[in-house]
XYZ file of C-alpha atoms in Angstrom:
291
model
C -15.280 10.345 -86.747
C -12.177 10.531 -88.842
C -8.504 11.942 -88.008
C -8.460 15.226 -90.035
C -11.848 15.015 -91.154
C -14.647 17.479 -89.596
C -18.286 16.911 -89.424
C -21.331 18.702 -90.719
C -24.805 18.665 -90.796
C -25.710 15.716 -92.738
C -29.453 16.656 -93.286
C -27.974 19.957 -94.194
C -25.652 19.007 -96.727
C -28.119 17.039 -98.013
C -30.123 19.798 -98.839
C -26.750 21.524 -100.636
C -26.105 18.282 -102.457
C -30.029 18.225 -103.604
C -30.332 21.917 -104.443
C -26.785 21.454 -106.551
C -27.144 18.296 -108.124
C -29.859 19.094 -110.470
C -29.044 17.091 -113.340
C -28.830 12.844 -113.300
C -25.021 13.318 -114.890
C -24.102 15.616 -112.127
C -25.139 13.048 -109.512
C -22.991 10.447 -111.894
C -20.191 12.303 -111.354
C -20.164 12.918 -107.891
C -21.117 9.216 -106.859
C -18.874 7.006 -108.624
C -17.297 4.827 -106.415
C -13.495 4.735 -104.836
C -10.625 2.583 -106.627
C -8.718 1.738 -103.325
C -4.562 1.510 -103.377
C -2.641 -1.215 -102.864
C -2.161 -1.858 -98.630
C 1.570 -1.233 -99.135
C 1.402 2.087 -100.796
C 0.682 4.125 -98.191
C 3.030 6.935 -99.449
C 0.918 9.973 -97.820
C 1.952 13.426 -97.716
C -0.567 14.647 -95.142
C -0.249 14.394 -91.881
C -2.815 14.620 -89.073
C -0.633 15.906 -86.373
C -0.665 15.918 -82.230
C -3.375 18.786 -82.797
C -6.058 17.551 -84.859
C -9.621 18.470 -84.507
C -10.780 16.483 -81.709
C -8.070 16.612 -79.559
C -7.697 20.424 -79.529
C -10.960 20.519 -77.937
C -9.457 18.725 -74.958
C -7.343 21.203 -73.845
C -5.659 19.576 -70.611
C -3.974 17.048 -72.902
C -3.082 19.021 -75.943
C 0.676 20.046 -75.898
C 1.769 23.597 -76.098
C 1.771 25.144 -79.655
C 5.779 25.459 -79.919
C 6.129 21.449 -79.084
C 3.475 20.934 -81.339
C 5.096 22.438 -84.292
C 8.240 21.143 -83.405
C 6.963 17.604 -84.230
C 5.149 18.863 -87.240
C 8.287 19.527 -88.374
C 10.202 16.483 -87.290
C 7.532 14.136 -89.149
C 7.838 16.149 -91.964
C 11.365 16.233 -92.240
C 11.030 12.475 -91.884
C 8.979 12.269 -94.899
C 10.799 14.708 -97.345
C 14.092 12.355 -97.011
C 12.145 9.540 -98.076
C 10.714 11.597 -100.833
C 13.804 13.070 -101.946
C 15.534 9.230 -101.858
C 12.649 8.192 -103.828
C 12.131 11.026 -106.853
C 15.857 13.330 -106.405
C 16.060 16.713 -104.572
C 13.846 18.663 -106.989
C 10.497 19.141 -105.933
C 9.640 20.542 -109.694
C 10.520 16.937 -110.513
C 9.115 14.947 -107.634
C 5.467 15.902 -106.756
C 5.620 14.228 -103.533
C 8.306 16.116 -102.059
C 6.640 19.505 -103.818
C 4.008 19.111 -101.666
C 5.425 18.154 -98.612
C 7.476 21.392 -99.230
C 4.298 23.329 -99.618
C 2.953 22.121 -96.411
C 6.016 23.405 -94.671
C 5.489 26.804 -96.295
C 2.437 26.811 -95.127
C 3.302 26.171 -91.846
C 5.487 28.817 -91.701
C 8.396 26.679 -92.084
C 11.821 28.419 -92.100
C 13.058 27.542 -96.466
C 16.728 26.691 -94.608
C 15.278 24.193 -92.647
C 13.392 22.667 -95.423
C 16.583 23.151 -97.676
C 18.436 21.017 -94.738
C 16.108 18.240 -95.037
C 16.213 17.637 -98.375
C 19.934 17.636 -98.107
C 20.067 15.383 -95.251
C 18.363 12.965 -97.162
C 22.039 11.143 -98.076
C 22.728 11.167 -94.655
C 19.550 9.512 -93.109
C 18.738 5.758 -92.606
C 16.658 3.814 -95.258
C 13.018 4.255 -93.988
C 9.821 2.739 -95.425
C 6.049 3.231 -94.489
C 3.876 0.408 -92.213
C 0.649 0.678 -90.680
C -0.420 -0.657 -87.378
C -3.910 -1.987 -86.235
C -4.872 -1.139 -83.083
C -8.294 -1.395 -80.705
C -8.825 1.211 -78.311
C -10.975 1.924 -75.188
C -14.838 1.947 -76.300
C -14.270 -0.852 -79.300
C -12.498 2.214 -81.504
C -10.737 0.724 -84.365
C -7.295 2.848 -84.854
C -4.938 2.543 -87.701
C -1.309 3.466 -86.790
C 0.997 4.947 -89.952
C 4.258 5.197 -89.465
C 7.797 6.104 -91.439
C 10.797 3.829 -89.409
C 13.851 2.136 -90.186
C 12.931 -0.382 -87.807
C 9.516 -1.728 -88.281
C 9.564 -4.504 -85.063
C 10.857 -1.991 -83.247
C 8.444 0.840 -83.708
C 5.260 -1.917 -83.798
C 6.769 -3.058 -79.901
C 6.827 0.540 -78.796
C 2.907 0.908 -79.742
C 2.104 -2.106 -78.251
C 3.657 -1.055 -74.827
C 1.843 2.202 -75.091
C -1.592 0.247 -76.148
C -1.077 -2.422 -73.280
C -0.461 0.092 -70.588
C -3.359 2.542 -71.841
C -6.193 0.509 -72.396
C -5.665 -1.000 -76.068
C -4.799 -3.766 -77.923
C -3.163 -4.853 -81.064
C -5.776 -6.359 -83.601
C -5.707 -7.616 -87.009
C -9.274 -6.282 -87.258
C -9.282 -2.715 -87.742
C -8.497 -1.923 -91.416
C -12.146 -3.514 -92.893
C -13.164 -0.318 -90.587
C -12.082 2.327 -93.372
C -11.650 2.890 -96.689
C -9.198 4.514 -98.621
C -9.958 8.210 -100.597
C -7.865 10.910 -102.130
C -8.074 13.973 -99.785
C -7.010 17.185 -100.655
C -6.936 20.008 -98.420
C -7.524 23.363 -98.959
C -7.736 27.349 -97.531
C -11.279 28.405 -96.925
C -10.511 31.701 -99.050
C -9.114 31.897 -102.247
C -5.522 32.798 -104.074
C -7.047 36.660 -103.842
C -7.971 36.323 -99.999
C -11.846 36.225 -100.195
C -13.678 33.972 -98.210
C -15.395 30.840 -99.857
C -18.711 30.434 -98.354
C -19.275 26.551 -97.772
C -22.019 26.667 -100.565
C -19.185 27.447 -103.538
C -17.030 25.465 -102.117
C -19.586 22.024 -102.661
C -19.906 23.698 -106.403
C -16.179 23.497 -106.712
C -16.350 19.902 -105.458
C -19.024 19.125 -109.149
C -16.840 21.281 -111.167
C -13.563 19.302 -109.702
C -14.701 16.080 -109.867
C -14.478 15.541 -105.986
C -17.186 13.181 -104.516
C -17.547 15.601 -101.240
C -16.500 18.655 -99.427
C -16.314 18.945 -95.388
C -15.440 21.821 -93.312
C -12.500 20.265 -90.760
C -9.843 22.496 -88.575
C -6.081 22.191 -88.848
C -3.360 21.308 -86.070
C -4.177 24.965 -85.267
C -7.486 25.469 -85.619
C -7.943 27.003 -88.726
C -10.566 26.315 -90.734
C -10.153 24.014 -93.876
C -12.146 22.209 -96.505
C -11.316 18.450 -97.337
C -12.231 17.569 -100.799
C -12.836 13.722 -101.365
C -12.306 12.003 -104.389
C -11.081 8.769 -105.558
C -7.608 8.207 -105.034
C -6.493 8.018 -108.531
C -8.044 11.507 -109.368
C -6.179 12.844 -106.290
C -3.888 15.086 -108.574
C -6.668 16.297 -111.175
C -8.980 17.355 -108.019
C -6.160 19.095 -107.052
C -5.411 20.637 -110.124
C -9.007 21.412 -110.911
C -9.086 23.249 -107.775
C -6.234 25.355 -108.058
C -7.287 26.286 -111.489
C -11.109 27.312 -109.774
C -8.635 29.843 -107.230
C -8.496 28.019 -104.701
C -5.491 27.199 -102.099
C -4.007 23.438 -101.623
C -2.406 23.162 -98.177
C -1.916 19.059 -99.102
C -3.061 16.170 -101.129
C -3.376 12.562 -100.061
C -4.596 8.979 -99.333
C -6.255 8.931 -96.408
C -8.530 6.128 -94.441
C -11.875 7.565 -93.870
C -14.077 5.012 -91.096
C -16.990 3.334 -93.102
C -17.716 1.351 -89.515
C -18.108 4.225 -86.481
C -19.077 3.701 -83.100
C -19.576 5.764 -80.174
C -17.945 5.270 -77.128
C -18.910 6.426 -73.381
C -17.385 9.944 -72.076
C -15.026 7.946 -69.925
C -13.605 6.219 -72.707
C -13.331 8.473 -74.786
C -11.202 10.667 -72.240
C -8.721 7.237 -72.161
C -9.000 7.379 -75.971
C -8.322 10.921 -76.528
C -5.145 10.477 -73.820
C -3.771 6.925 -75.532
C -3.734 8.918 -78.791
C -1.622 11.536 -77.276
C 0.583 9.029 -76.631
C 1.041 7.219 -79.425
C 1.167 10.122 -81.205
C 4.239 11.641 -79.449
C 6.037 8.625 -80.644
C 8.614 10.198 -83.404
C 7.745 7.664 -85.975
C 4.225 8.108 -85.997
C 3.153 10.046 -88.905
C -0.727 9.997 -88.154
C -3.682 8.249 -86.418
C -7.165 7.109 -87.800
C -10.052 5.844 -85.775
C -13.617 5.596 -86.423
C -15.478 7.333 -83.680
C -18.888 9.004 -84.089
């Protein structure tokens, strides 16, 4: 299963995608295949934070909700000085740090502390995106992204945490996942009704979004995650707000094309090595491909 990406029903969406898809251009639309990004632009503006969906379920290792948001906010204060160094201060002007801003609204953010951010950007150390390939307990394939000034530095620290927990550095994870535009969005719309699951895989045709899945925030709300390919990421997102629905974020993500399904007790080491690594300040999210 995928960081920031719930499950459901396959047979049952099925059945949705059937009972939509009634026309051969329809199907077309929604199957055409994903144009994957370049390994070094990683550039992502969503994060999958300390609380994603399966590791609020554990509650004996999730952190309390105030720490929690306190490193929501940290990695996103991270990412809107290298936004602001790469397009200027104006998120009008720079869509990546507009929506970066946007998820701190929606977070509840406080506007000065985002304003401090974005001026602190002159002040803070050049930074640059890496990603890490990792193996974890039960054969799970985990890819590390991280924001650092330091990259040697920040891949040692993970490998301490992996070689004390269980895991192990690999050059073999990444042919686990693929690369898709996700956007993420409210389950109601801009006028506060709900969107019954059903609309929402309508919206997907009408968007031109290959799939919709019902996933849970870092606080357990509810969300839908539109996938698309990643060069479409915008007009999805665009498409969408123009059907009334909400954007929380937009982004590349890596979405597991290889799962596997690791015993109870390894899973408990996973879910706890994750934790971890995750607490790390220049970790900006984990992937791994567990069933």
């Amino acid at each position: 299963m995928a960081i920031a990406l719930g499950r459901i029903s396959s047979s049952y969406r099925s059945h949705l995608w059937r009972s939509l898809l009634g026309c051969p251009e329809a199907w077309h639309k929604i199957n055409c295949s994903v144009l994957l990004m370049k390994e070094s632009a990683i550039h992502t503006s969503s994060l999958a934070f300390a609380g994603h969906n399966k590791w609020s379920k554990v509650r004996h290792i999730k952190g309390p909700k105030d720490a929690a948001r306190a490193r929501i906010f940290s990695k996103l204060s991270m990412m809107i000085k290298v936004a602001v160094k790469e397009g200027g201060p104006n998120p009008e002007l720079n869509p990546h740090l507009y929506n970066l801003v946007e998820q701190c609204r929606q977070r509840n953010i406080p506007k000065t502390s985002i304003e401090v951010a974005i001026k602190g950007a002159d002040k803070s150390k050049p930074a640059s995106y890496a990603l890490f390939q990792a193996r974890g307990p039960g054969g799970a394939s985990l890819l590390i992204e991280l924001l650092t000034d330091n990259t040697n530095r920040s891949f040692a620290d993970v490998k301490l945490i992996l070689n004390k927990n269980g895991g192990t550095a690999t050059d073999g994870a990444r042919h686990c996942f693929t690369k898709k535009g996700v956007v993420t969005v409210q389950t109601y719309d801009k006028d506060g009704s709900p969107v019954p699951l059903e609309q929402a895989l309508e919206f997907a045709i009408q968007a031109g979004a290959e799939d919709v899945q019902e996933s849970q925030d870092e606080e357990d709300k509810d969300v839908y995650k539109y996938i698309c390919e990643v060069p479409a990421l915008r007009e999805v997102r665009s498409q969408l707000l123009t059907l009334g629905m909400v954007p929380i974020s937009s982004a590349p993500e890596y979405l597991p094309i290889i799962t596997v399904q690791p015993s109870d007790s390894d899973k408990e080491k996973l879910f706890h090595l994750l934790e971890l690594i995750n607490n790390q300040a220049e970790v900006l999210r984990i992937y791994d491909n567990i069933e």
